[in-house]
PDB file with SEQRES, HELIX, SHEET and CRYST1 records, atoms N, CA, C and O in Angstrom:
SEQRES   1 A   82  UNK UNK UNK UNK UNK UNK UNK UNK UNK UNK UNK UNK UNK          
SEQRES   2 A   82  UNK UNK UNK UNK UNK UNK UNK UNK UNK UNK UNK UNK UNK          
SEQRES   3 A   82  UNK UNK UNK UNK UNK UNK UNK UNK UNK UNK UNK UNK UNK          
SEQRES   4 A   82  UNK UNK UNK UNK UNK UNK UNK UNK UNK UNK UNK UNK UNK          
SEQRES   5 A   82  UNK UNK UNK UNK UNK UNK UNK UNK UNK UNK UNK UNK UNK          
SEQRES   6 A   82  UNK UNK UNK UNK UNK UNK UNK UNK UNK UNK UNK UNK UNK          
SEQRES   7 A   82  UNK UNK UNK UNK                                              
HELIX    1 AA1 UNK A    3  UNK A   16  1                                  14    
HELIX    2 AA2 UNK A   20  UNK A   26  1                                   7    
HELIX    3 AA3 UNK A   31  UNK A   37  1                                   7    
HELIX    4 AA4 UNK A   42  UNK A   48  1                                   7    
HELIX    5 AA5 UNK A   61  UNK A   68  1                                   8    
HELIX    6 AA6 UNK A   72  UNK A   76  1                                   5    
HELIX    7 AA7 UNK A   79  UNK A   81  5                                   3    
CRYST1    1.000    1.000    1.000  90.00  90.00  90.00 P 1           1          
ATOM      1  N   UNK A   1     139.978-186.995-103.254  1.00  0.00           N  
ATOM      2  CA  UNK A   1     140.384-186.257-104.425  1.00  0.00           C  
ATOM      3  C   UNK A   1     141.431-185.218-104.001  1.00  0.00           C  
ATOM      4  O   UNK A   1     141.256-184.396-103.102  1.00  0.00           O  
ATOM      5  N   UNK A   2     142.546-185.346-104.754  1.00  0.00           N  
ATOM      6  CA  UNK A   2     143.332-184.510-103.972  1.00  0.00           C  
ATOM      7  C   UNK A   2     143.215-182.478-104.705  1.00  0.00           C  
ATOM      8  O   UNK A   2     142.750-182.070-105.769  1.00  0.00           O  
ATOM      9  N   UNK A   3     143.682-181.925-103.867  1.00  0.00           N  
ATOM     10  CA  UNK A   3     143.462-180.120-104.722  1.00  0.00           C  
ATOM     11  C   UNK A   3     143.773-180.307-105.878  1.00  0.00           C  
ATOM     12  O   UNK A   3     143.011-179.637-106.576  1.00  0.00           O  
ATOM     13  N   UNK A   4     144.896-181.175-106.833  1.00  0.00           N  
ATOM     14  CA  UNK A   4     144.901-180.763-108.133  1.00  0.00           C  
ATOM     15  C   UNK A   4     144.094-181.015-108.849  1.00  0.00           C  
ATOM     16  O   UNK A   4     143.852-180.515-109.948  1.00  0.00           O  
ATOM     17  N   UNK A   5     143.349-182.198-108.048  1.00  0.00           N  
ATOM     18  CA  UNK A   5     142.064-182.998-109.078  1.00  0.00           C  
ATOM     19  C   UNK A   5     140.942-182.357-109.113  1.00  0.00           C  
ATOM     20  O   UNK A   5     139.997-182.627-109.855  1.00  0.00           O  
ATOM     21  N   UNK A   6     141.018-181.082-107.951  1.00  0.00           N  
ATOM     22  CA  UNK A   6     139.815-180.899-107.943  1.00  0.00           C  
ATOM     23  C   UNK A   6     139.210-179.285-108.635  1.00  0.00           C  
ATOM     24  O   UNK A   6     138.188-178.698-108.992  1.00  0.00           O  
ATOM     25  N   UNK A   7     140.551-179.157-108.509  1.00  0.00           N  
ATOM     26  CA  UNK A   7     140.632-177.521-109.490  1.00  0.00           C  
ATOM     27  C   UNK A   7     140.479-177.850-111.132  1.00  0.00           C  
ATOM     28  O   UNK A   7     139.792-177.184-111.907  1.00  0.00           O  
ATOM     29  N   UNK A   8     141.396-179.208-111.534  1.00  0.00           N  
ATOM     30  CA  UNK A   8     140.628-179.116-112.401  1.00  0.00           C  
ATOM     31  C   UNK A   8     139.578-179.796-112.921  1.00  0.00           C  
ATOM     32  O   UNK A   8     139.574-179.974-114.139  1.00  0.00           O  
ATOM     33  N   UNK A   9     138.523-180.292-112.143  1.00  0.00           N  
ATOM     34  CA  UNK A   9     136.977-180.879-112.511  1.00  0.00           C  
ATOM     35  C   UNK A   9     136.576-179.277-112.129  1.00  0.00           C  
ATOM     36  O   UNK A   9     135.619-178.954-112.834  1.00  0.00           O  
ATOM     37  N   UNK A  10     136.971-178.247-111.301  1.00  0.00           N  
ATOM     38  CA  UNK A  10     136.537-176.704-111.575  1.00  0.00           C  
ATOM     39  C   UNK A  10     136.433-176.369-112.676  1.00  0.00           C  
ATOM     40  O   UNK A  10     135.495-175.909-113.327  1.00  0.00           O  
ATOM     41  N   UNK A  11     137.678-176.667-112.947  1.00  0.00           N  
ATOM     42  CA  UNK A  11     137.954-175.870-114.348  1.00  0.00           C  
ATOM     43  C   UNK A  11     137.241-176.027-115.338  1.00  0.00           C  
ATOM     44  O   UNK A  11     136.739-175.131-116.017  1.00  0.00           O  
ATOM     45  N   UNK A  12     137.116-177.541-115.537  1.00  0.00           N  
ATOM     46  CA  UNK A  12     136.218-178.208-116.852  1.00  0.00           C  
ATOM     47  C   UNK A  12     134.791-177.985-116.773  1.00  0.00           C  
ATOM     48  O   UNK A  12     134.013-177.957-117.727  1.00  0.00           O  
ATOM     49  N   UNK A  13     134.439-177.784-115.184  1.00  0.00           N  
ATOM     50  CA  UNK A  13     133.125-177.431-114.990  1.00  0.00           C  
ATOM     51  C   UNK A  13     132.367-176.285-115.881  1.00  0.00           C  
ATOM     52  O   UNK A  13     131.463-176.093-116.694  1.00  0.00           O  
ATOM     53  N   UNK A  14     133.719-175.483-114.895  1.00  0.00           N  
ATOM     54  CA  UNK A  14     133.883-173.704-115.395  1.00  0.00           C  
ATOM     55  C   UNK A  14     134.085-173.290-117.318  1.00  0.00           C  
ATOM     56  O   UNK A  14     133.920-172.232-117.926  1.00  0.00           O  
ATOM     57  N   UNK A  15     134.302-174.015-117.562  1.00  0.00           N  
ATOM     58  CA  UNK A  15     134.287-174.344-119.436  1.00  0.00           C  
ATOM     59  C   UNK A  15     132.877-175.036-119.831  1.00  0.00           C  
ATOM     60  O   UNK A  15     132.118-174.531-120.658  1.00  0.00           O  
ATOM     61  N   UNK A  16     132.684-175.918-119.336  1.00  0.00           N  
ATOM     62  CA  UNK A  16     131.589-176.347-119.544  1.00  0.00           C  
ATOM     63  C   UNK A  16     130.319-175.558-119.300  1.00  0.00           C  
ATOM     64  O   UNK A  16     129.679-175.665-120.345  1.00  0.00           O  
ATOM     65  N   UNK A  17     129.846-175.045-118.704  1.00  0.00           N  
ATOM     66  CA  UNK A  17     128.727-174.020-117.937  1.00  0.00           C  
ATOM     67  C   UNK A  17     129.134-172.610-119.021  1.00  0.00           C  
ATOM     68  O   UNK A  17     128.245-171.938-119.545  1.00  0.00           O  
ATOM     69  N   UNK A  18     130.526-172.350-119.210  1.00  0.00           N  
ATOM     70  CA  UNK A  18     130.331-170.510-120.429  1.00  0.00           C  
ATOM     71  C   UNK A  18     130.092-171.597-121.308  1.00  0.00           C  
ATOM     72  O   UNK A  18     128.874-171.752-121.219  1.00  0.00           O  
ATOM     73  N   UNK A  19     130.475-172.340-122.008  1.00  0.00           N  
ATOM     74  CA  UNK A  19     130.349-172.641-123.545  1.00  0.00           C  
ATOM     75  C   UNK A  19     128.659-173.105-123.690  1.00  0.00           C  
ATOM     76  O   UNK A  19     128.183-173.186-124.822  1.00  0.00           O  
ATOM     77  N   UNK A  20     128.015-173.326-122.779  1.00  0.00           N  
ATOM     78  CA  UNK A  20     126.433-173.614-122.716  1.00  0.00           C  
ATOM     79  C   UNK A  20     126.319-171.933-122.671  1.00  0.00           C  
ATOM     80  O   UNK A  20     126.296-171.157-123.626  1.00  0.00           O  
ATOM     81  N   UNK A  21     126.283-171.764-121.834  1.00  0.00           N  
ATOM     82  CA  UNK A  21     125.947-170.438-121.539  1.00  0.00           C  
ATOM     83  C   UNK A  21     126.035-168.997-122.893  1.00  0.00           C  
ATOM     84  O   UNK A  21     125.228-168.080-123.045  1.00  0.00           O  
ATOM     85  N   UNK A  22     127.245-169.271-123.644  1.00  0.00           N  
ATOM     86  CA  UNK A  22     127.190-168.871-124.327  1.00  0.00           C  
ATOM     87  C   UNK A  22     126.380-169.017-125.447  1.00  0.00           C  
ATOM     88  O   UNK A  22     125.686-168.130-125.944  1.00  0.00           O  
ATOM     89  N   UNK A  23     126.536-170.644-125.987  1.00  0.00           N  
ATOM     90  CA  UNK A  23     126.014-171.428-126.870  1.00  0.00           C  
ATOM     91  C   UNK A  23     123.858-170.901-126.909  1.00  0.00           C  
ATOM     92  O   UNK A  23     123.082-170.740-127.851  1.00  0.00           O  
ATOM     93  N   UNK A  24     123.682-170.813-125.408  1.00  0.00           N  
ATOM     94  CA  UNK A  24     122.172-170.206-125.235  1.00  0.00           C  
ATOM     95  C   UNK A  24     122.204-169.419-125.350  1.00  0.00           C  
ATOM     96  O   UNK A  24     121.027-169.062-125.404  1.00  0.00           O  
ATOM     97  N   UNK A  25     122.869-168.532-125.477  1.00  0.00           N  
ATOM     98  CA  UNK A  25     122.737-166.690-125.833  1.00  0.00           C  
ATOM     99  C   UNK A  25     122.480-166.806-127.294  1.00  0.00           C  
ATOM    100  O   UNK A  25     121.571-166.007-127.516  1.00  0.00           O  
ATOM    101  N   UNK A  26     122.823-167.402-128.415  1.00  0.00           N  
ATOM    102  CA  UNK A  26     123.055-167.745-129.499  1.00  0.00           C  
ATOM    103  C   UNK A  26     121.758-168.584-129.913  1.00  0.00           C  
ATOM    104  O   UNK A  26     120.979-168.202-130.786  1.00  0.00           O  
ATOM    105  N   UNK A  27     121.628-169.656-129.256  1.00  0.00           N  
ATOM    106  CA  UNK A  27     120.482-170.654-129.918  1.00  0.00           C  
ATOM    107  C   UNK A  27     120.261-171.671-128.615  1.00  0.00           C  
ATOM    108  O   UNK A  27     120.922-172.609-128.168  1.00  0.00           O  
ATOM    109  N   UNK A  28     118.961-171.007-128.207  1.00  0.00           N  
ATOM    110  CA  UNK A  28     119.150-172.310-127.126  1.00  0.00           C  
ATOM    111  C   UNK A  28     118.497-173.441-126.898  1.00  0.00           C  
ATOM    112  O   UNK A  28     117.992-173.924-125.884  1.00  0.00           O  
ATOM    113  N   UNK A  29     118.636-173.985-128.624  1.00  0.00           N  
ATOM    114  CA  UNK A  29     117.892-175.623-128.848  1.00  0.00           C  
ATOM    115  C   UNK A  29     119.595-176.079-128.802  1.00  0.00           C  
ATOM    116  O   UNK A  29     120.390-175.164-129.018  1.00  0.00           O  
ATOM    117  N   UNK A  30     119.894-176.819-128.654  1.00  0.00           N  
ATOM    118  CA  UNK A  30     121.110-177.795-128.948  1.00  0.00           C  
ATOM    119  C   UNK A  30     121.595-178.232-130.350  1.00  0.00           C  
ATOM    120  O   UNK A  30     122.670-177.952-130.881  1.00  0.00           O  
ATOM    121  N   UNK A  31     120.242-179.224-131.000  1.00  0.00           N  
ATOM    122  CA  UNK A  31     120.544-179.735-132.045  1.00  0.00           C  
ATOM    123  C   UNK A  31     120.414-178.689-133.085  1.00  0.00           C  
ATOM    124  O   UNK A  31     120.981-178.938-134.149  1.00  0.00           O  
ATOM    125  N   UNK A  32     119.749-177.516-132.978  1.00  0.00           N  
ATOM    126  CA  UNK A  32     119.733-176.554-133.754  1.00  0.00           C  
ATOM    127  C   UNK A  32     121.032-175.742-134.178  1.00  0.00           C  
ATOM    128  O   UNK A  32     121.433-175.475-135.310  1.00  0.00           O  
ATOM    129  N   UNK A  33     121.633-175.393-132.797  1.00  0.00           N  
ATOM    130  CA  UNK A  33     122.823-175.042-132.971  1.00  0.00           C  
ATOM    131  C   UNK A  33     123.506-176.004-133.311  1.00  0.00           C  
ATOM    132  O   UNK A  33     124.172-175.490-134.209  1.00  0.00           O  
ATOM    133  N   UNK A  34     123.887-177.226-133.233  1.00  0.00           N  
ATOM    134  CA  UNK A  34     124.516-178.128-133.992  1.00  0.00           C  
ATOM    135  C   UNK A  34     124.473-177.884-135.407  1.00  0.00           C  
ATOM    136  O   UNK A  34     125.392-177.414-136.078  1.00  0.00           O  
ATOM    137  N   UNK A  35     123.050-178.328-135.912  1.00  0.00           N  
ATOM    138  CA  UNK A  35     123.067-178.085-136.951  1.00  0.00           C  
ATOM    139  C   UNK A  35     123.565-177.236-138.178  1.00  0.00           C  
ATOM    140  O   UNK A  35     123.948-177.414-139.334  1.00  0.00           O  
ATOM    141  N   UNK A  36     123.306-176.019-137.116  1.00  0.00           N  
ATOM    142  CA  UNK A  36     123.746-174.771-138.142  1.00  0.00           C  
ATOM    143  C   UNK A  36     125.158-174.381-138.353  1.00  0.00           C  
ATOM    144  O   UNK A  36     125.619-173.532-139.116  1.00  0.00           O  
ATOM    145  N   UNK A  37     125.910-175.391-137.294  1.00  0.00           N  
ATOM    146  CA  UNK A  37     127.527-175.025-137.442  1.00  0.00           C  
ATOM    147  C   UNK A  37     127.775-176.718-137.983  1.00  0.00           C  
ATOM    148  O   UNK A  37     128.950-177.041-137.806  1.00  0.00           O  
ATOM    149  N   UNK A  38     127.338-177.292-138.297  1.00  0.00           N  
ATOM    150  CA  UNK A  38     127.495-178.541-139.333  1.00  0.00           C  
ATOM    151  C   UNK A  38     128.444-179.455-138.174  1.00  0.00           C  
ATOM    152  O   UNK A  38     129.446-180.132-138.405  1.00  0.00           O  
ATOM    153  N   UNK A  39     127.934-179.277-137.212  1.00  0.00           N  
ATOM    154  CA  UNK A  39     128.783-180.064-136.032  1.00  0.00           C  
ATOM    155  C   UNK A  39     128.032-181.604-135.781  1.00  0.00           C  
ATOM    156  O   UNK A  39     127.356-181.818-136.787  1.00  0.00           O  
ATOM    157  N   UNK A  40     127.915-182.650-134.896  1.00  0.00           N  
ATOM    158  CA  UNK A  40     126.932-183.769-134.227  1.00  0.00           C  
ATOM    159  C   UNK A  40     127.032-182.988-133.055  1.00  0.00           C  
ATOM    160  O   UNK A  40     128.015-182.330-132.715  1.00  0.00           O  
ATOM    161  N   UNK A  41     125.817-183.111-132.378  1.00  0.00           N  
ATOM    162  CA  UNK A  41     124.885-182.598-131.313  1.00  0.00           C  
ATOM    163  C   UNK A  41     125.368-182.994-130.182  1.00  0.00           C  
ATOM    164  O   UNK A  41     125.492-182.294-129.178  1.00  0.00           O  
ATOM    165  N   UNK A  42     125.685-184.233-130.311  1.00  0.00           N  
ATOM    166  CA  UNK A  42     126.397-185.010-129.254  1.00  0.00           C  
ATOM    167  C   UNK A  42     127.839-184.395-129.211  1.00  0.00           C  
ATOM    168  O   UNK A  42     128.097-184.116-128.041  1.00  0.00           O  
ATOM    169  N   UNK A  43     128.714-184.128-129.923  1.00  0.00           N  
ATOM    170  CA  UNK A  43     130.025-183.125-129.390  1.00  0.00           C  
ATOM    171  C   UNK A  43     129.553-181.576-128.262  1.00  0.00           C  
ATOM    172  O   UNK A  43     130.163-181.157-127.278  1.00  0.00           O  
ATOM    173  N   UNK A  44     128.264-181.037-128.907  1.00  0.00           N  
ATOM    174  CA  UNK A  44     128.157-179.958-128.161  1.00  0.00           C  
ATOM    175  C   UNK A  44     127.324-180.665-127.057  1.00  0.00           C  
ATOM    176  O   UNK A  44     127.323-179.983-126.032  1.00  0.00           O  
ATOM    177  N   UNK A  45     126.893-181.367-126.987  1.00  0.00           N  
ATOM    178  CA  UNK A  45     126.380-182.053-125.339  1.00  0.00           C  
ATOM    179  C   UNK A  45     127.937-182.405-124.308  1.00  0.00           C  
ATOM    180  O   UNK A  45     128.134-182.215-123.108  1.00  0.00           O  
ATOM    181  N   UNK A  46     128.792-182.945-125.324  1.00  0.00           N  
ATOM    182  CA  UNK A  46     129.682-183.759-124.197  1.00  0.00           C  
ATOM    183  C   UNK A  46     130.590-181.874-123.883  1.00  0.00           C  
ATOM    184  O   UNK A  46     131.192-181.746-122.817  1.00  0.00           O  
ATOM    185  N   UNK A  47     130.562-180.820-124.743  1.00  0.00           N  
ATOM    186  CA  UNK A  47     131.452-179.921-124.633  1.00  0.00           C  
ATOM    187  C   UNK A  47     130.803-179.476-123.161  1.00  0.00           C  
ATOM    188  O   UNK A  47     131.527-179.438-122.166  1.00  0.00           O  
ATOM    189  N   UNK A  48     129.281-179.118-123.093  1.00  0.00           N  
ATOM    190  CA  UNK A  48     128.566-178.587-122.090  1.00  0.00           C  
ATOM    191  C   UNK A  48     128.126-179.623-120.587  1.00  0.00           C  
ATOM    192  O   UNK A  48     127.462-179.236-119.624  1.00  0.00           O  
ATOM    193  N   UNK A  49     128.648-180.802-120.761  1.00  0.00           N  
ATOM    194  CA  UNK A  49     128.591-181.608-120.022  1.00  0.00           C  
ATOM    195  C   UNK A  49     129.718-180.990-118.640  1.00  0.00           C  
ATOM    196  O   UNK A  49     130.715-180.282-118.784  1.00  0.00           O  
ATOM    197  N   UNK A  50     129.143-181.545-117.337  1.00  0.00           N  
ATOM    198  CA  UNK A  50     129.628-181.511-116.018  1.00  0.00           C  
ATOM    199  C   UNK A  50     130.080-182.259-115.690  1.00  0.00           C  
ATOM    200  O   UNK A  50     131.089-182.178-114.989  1.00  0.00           O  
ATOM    201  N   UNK A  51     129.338-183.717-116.178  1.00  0.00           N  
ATOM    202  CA  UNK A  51     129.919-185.038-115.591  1.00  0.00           C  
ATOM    203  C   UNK A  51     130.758-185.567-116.649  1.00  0.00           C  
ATOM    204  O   UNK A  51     130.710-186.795-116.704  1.00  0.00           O  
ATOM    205  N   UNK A  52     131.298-185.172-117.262  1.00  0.00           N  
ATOM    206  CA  UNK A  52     132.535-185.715-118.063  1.00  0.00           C  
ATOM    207  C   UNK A  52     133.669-185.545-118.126  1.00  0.00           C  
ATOM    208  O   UNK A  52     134.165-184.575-118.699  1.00  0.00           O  
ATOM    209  N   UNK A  53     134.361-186.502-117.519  1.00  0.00           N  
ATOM    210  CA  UNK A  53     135.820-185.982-116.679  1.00  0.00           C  
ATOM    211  C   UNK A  53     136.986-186.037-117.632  1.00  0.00           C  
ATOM    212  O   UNK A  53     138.148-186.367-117.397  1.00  0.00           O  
ATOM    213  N   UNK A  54     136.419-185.635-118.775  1.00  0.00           N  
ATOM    214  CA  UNK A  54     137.864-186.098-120.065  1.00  0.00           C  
ATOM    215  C   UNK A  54     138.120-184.405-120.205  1.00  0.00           C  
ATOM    216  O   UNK A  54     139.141-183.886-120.657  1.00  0.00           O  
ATOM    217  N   UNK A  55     136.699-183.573-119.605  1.00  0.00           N  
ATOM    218  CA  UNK A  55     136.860-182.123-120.217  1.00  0.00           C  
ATOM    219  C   UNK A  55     137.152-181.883-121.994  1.00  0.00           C  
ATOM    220  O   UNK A  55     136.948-182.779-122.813  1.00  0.00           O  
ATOM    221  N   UNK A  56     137.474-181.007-122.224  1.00  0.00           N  
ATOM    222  CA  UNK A  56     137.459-180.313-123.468  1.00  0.00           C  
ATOM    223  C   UNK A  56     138.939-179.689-123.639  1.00  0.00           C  
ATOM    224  O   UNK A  56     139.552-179.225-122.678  1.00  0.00           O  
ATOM    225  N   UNK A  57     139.447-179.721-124.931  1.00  0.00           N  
ATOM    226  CA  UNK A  57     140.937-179.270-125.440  1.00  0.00           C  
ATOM    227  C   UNK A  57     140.497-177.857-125.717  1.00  0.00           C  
ATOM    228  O   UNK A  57     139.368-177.385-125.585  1.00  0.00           O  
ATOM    229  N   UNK A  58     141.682-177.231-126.155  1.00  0.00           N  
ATOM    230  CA  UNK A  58     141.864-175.811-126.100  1.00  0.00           C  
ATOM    231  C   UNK A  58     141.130-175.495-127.379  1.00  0.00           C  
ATOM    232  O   UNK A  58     140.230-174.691-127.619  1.00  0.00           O  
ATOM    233  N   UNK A  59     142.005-176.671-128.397  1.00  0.00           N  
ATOM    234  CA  UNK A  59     141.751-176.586-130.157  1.00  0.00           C  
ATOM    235  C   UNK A  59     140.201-176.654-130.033  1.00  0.00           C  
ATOM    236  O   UNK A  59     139.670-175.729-130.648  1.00  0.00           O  
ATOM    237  N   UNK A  60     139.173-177.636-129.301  1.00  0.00           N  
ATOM    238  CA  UNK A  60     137.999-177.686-128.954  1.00  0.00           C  
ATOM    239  C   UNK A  60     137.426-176.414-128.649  1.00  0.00           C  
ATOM    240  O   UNK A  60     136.298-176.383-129.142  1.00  0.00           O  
ATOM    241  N   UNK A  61     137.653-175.536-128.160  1.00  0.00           N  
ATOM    242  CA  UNK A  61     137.274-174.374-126.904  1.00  0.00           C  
ATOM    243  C   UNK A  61     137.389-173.456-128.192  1.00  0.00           C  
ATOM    244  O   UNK A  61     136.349-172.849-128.445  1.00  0.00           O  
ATOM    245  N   UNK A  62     138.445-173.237-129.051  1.00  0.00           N  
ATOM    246  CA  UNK A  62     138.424-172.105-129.683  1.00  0.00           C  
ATOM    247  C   UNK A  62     137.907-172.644-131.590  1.00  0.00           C  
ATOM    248  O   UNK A  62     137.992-172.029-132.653  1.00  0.00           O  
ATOM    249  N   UNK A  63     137.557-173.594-131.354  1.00  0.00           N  
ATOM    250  CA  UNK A  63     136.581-174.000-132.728  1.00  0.00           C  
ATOM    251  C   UNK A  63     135.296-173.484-132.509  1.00  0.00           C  
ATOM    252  O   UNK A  63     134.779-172.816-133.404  1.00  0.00           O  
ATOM    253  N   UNK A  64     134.592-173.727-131.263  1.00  0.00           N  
ATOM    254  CA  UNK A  64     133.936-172.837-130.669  1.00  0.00           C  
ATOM    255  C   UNK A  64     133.314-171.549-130.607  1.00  0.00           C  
ATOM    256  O   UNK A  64     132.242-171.005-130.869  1.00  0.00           O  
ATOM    257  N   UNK A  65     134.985-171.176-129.932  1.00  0.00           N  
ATOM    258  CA  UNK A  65     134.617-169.337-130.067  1.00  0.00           C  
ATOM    259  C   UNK A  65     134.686-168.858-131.313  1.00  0.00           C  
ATOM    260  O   UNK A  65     134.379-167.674-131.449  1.00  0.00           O  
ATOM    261  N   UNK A  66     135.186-169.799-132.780  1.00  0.00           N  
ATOM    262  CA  UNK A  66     134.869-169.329-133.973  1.00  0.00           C  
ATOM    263  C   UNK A  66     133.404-169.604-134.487  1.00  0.00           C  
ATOM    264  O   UNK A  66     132.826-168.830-135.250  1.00  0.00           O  
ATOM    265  N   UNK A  67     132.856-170.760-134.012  1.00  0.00           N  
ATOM    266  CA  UNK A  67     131.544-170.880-134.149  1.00  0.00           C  
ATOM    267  C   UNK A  67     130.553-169.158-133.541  1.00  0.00           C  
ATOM    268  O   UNK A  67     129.835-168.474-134.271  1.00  0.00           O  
ATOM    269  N   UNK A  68     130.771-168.972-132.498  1.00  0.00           N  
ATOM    270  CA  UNK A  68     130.202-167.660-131.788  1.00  0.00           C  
ATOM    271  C   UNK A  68     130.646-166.556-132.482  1.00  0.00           C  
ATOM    272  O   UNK A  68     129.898-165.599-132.684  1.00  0.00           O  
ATOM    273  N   UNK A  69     132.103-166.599-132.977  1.00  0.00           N  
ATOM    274  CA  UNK A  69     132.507-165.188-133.551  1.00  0.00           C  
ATOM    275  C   UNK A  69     132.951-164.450-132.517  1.00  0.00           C  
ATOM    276  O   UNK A  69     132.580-163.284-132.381  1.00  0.00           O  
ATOM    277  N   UNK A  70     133.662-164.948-131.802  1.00  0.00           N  
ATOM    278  CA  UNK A  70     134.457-164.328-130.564  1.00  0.00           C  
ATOM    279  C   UNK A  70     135.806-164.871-130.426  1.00  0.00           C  
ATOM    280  O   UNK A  70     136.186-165.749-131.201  1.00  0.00           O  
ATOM    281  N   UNK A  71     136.810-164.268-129.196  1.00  0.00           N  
ATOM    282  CA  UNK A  71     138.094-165.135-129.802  1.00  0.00           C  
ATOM    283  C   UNK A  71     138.732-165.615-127.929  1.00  0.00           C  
ATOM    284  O   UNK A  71     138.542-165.147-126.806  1.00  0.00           O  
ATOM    285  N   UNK A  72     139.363-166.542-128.393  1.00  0.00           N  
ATOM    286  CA  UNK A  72     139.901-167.648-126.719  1.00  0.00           C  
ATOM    287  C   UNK A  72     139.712-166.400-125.292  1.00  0.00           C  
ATOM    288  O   UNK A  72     139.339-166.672-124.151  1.00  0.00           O  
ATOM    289  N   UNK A  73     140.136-164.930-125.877  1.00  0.00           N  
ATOM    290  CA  UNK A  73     140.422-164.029-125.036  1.00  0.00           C  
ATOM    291  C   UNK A  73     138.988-163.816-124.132  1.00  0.00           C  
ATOM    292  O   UNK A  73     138.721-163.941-122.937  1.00  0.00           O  
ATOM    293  N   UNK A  74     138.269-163.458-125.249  1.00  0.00           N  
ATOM    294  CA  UNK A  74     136.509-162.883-124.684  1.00  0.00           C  
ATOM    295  C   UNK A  74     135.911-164.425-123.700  1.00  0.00           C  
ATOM    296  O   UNK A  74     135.359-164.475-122.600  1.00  0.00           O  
ATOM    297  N   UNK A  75     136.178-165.164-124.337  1.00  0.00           N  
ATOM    298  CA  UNK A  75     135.807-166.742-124.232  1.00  0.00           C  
ATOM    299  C   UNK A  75     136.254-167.223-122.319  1.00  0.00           C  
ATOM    300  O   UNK A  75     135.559-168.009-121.674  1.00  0.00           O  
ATOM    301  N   UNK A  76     137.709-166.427-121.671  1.00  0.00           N  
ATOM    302  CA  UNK A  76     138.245-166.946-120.447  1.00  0.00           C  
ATOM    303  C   UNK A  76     137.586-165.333-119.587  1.00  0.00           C  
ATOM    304  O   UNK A  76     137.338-165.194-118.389  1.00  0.00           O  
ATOM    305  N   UNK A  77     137.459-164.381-120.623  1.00  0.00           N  
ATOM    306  CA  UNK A  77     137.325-163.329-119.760  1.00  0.00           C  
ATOM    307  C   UNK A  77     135.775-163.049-118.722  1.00  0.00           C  
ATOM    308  O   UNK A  77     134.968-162.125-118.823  1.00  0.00           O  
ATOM    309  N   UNK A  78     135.776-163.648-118.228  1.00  0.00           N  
ATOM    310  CA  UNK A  78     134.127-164.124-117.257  1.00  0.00           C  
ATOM    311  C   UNK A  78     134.664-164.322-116.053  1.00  0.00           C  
ATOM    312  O   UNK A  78     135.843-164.673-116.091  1.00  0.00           O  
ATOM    313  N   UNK A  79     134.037-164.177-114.671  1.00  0.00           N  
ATOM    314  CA  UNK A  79     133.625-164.452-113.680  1.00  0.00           C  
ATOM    315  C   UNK A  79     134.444-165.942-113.080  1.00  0.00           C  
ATOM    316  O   UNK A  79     135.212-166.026-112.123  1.00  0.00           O  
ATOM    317  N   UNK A  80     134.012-166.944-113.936  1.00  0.00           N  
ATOM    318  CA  UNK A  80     134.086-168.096-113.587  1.00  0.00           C  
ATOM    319  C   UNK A  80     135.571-168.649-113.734  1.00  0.00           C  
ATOM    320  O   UNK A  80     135.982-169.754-113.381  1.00  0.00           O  
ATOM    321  N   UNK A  81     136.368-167.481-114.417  1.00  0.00           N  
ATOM    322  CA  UNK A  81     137.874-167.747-114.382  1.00  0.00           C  
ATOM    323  C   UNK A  81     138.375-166.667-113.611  1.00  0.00           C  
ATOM    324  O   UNK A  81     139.547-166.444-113.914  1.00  0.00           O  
ATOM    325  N   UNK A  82     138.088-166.171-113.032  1.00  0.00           N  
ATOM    326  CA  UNK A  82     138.945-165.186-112.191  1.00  0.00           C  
ATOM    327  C   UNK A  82     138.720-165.870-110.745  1.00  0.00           C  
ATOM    328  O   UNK A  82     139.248-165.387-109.744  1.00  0.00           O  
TER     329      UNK A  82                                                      
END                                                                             
């Protein structure tokens, strides 16, 4: 795997792990939180997924942080991006 490939399966990791992370601060059944943002359960599984190497879009990431009520800014500002 060469460094670019591997920074970004980081990256997607690193998206994947706050948007759970967050998503459990909030509700930490899955289909519940699905539910209540009128989403399928299975989008917020594949968003919080590790092993899925397609990762998540930006437009994805900040549908999201409108679901939470936070915005792209609060959303990168963590640990796991610096």
């Amino acid at each position: 795997m060469t460094e670019g490939a591997k920074q970004k399966k980081q990256l997607n990791d690193n998206i994947a792990i706050r948007i759970k992370y967050l998503r459990e601060k909030i509700e930490p059944v899955q289909s519940k939180f699905a539910d209540e943002n009128m989403i399928d359960r299975q989008i917020i599984s594949r968003w919080e997924s590790t092993s899925d190497n397609r990762g998540i879009s930006i437009h994805s990431i900040n549908k999201f942080c409108k679901m939470i009520k936070i915005n792209l800014q609060d959303f990168f500002d963590d640990e796991l991006f610096h």
